[in-house]
Short mmCIF file of N, CA and C in Angstrom, two decimals:
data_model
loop_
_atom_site.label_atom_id
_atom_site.label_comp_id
_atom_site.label_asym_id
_atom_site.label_seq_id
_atom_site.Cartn_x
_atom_site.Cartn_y
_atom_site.Cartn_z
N UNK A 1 -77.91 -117.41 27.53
CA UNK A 1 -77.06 -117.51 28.71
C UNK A 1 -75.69 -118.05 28.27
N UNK A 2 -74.47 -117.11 28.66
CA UNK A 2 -73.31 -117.45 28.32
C UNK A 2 -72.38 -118.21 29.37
N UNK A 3 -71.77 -119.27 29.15
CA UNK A 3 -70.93 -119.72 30.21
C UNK A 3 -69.56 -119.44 30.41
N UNK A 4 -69.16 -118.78 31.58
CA UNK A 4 -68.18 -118.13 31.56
C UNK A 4 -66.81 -119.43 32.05
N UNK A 5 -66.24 -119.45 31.16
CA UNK A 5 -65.10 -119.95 31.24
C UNK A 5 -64.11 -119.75 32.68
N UNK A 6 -63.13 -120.68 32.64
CA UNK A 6 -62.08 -120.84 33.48
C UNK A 6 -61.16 -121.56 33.80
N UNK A 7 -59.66 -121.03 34.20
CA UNK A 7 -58.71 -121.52 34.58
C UNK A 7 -58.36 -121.62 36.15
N UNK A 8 -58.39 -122.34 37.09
CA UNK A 8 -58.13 -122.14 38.45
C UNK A 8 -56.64 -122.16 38.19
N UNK A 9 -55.86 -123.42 37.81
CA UNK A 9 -54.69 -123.54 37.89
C UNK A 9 -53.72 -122.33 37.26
N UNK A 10 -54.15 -121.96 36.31
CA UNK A 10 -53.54 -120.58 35.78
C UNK A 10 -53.91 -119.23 36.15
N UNK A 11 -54.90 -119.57 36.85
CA UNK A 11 -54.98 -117.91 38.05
C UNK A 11 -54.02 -118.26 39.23
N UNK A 12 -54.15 -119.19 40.13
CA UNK A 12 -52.97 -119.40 41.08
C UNK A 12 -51.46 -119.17 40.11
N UNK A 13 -51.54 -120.09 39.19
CA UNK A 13 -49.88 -119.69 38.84
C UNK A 13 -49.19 -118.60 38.78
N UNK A 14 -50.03 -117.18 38.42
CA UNK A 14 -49.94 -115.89 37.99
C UNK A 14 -49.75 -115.56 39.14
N UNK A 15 -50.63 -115.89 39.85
CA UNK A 15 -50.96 -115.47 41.73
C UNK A 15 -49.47 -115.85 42.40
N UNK A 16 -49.38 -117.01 42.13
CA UNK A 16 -47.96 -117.74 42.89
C UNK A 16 -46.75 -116.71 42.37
N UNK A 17 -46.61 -116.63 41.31
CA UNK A 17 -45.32 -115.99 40.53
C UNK A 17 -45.42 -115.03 40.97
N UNK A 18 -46.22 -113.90 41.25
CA UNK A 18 -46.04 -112.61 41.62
C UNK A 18 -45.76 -112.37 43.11
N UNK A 19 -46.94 -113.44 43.94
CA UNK A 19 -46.14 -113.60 45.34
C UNK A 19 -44.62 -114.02 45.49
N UNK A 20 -44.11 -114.72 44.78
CA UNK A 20 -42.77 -114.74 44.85
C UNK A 20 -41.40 -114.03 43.86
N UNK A 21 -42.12 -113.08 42.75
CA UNK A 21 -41.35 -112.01 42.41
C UNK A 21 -41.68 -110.61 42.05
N UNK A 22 -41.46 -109.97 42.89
CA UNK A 22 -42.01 -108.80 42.80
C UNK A 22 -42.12 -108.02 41.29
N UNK A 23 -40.95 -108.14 40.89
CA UNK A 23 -40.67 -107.88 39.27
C UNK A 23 -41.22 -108.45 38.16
N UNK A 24 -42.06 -109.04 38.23
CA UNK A 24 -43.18 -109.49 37.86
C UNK A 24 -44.75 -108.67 37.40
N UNK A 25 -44.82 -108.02 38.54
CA UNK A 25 -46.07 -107.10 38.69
C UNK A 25 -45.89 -106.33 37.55
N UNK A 26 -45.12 -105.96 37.10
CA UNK A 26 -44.97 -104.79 36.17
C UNK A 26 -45.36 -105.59 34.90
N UNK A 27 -44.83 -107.14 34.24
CA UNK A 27 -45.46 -107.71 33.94
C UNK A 27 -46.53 -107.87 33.44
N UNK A 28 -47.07 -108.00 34.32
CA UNK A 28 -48.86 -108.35 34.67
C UNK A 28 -49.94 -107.31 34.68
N UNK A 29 -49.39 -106.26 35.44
CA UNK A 29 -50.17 -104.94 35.36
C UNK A 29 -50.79 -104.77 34.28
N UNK A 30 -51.84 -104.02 33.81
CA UNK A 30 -52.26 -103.46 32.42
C UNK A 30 -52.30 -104.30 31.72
N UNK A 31 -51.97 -105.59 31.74
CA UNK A 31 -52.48 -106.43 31.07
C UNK A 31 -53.57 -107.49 31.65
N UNK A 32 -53.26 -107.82 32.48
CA UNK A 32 -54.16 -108.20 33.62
C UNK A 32 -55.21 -107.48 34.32
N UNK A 33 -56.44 -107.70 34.77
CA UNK A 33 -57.46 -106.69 35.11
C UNK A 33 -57.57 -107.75 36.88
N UNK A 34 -58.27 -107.10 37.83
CA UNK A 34 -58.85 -107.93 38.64
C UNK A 34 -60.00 -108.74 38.12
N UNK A 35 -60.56 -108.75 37.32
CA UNK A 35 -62.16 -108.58 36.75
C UNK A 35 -61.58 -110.30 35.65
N UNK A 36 -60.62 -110.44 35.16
CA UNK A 36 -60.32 -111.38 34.23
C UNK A 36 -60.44 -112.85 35.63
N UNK A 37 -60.12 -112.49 36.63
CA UNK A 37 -59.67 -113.94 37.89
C UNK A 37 -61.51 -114.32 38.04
N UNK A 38 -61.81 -114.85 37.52
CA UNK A 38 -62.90 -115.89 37.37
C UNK A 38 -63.69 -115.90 39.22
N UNK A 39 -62.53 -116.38 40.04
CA UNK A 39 -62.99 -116.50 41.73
C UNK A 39 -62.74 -115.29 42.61
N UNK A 40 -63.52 -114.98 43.00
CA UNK A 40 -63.29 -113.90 43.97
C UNK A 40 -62.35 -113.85 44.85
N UNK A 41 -61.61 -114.82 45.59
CA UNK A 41 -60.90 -115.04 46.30
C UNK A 41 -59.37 -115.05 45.54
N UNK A 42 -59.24 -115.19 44.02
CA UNK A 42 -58.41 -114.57 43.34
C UNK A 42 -58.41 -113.19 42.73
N UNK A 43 -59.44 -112.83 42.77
CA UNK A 43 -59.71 -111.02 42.26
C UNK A 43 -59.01 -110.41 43.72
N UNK A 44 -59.44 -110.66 44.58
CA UNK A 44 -59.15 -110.54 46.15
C UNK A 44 -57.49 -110.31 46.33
N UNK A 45 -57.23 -111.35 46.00
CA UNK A 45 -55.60 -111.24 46.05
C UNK A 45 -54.69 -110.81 45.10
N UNK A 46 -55.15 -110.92 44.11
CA UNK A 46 -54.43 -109.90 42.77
C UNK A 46 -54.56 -108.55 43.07
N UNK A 47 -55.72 -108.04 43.83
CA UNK A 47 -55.69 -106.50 44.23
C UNK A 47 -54.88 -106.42 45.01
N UNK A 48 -54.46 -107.52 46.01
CA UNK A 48 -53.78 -107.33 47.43
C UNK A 48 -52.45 -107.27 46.96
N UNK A 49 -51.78 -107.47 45.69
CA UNK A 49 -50.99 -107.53 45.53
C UNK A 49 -50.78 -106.86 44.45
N UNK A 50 -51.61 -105.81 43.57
CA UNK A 50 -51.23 -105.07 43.23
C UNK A 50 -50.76 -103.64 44.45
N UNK A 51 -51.90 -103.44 45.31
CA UNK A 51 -51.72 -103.00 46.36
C UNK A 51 -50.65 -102.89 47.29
N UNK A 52 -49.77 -103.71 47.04
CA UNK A 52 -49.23 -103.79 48.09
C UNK A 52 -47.37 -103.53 47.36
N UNK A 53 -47.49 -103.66 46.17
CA UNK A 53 -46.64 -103.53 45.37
C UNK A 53 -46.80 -101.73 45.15
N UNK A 54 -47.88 -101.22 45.10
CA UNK A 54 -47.68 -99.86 45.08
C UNK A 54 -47.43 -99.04 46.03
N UNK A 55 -47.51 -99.33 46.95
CA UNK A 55 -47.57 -98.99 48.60
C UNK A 55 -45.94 -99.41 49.05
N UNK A 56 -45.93 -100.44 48.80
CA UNK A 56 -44.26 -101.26 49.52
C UNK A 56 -43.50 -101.16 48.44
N UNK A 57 -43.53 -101.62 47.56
CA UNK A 57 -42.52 -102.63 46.03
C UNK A 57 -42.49 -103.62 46.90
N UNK A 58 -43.20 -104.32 47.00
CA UNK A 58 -43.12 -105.79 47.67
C UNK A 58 -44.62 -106.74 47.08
N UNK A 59 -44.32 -107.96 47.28
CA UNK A 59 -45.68 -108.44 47.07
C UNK A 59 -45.64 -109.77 48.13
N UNK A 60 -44.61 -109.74 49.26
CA UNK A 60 -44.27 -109.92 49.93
C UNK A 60 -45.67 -110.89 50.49
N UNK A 61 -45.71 -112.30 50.42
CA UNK A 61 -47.03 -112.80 51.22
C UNK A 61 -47.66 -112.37 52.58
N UNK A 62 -46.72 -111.65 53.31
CA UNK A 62 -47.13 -111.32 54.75
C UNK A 62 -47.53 -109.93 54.32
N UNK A 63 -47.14 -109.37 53.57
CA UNK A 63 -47.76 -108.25 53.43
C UNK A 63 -49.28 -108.19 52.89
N UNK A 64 -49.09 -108.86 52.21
CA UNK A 64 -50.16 -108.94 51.15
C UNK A 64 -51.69 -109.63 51.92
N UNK A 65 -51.32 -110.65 52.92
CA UNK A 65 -52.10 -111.05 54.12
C UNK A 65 -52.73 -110.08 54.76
N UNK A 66 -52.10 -108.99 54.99
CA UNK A 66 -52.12 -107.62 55.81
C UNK A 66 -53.33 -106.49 54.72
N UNK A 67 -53.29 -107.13 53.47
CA UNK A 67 -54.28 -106.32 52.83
C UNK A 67 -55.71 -107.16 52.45
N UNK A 68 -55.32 -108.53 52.03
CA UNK A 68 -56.20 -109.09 52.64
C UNK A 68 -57.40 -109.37 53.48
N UNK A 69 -56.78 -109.23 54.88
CA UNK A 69 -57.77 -109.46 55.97
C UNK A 69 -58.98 -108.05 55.85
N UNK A 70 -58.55 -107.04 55.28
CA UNK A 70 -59.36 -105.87 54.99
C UNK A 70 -60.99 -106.61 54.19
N UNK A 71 -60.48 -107.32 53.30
CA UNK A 71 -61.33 -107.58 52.57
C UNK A 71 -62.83 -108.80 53.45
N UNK A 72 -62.23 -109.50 54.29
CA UNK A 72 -63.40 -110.18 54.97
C UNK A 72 -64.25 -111.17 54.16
N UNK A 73 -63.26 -111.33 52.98
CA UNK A 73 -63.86 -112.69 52.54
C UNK A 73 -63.94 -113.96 52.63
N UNK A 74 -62.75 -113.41 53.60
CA UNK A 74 -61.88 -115.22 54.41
C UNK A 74 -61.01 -115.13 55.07
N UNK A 75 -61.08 -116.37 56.33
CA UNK A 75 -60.33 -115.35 57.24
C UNK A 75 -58.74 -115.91 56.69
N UNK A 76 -57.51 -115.46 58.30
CA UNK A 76 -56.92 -115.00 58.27
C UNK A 76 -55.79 -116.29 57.78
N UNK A 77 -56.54 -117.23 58.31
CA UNK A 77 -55.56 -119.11 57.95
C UNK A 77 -56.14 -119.47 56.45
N UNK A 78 -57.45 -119.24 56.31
CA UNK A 78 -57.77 -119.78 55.16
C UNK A 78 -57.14 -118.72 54.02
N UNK A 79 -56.80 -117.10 53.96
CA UNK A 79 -56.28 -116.43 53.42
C UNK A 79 -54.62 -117.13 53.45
N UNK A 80 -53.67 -117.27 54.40
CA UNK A 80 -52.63 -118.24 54.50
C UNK A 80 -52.87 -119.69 53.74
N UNK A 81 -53.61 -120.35 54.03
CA UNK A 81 -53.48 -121.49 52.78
C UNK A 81 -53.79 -121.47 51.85
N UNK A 82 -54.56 -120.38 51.28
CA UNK A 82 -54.70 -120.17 49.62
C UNK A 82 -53.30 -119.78 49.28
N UNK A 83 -52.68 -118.81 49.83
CA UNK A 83 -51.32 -118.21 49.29
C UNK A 83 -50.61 -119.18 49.19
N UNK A 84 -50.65 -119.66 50.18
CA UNK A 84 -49.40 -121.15 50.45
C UNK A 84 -50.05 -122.02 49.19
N UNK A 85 -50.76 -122.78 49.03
CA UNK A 85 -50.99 -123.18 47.48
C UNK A 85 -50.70 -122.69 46.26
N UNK A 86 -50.88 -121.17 46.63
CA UNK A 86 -50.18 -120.91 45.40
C UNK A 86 -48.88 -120.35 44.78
N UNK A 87 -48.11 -120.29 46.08
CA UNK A 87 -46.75 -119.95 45.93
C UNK A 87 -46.03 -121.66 45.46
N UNK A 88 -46.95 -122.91 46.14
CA UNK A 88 -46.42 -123.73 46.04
C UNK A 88 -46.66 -124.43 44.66
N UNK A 89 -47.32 -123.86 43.53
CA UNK A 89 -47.81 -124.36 42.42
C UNK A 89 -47.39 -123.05 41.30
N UNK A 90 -46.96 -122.80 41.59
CA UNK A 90 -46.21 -121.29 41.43
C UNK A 90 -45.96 -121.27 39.46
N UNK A 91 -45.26 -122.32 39.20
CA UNK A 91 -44.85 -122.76 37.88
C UNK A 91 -43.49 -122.09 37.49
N UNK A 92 -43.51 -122.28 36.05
CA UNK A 92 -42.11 -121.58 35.75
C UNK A 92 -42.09 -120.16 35.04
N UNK A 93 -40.98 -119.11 36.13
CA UNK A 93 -41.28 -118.03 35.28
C UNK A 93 -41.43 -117.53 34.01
N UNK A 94 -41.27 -118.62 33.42
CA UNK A 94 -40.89 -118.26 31.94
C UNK A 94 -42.20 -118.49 31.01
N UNK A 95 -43.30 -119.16 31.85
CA UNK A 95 -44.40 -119.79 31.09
C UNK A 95 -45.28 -118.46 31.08
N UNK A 96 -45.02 -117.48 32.07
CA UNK A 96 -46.27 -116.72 33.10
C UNK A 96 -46.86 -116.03 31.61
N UNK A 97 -46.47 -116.11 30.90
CA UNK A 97 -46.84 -115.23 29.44
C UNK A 97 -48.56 -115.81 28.46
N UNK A 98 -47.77 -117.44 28.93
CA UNK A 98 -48.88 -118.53 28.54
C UNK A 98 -50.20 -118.63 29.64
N UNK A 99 -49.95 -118.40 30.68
CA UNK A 99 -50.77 -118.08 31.65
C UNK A 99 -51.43 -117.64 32.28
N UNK A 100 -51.25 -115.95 31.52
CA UNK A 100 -51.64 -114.71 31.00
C UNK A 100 -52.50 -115.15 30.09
N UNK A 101 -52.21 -115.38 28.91
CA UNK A 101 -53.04 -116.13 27.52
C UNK A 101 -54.26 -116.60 28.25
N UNK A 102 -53.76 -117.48 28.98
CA UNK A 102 -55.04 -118.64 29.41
C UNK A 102 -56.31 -117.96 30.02
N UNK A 103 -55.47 -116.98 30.94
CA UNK A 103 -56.55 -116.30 32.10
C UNK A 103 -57.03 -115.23 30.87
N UNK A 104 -57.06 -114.39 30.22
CA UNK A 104 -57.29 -113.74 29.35
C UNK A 104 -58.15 -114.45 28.26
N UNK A 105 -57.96 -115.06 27.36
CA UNK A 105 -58.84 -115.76 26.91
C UNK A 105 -60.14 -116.16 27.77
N UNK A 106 -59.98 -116.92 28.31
CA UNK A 106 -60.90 -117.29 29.60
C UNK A 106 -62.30 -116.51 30.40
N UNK A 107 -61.14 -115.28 30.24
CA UNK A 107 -62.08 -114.02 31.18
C UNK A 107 -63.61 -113.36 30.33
#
């Protein structure tokens, strides 16, 4: 039995950065899988925001809420305060590379 590793704080950070720059996603894409985010409720929203970036070019939190609620894993406030945590822990764009590393290794 293998124990699967994890970063919470460096899945939100990735999560945060992309909710607040769209230009980012491109980034992250293809290097990033949904399958690497350890919590479901981050696999959840990395889709919502790949999603929503292919659909809009936005990753826009209200949008991304809007793809979200599809999923029914949580509702519609508790989907709002995960985002809000993690836009607010967001980090610095410049690290998101190291943070990548982390969640990757990890996965």
């Amino acid at each position: 039995m293998s124990i699967k590793l994890y970063s919470r704080d460096a899945e939100f950070t990735i999560l945060g950065q992309l909710l607040t720059d769209s230009k980012l996603v491109n980034k992250v894409d293809g290097i990033v899988g949904p399958e690497d985010f350890y919590f479901e409720e981050n696999r959840e929203v990395y889709k919502a925001i790949l999603r929503s970036f292919k659909e809009k070019k936005s990753t826009d939190a209200i949008l991304v809420i809007s793809y979200l609620q599809e999923s029914k894993v949580m509702s519609h406030d508790e989907w709002m305060d995960l985002l809000y945590n993690m836009v607010s822990i967001r980090g610095i764009d410049s690290d998101l590379e190291l943070y990548i590393e982390e969640v990757l290794d990890k996965s």
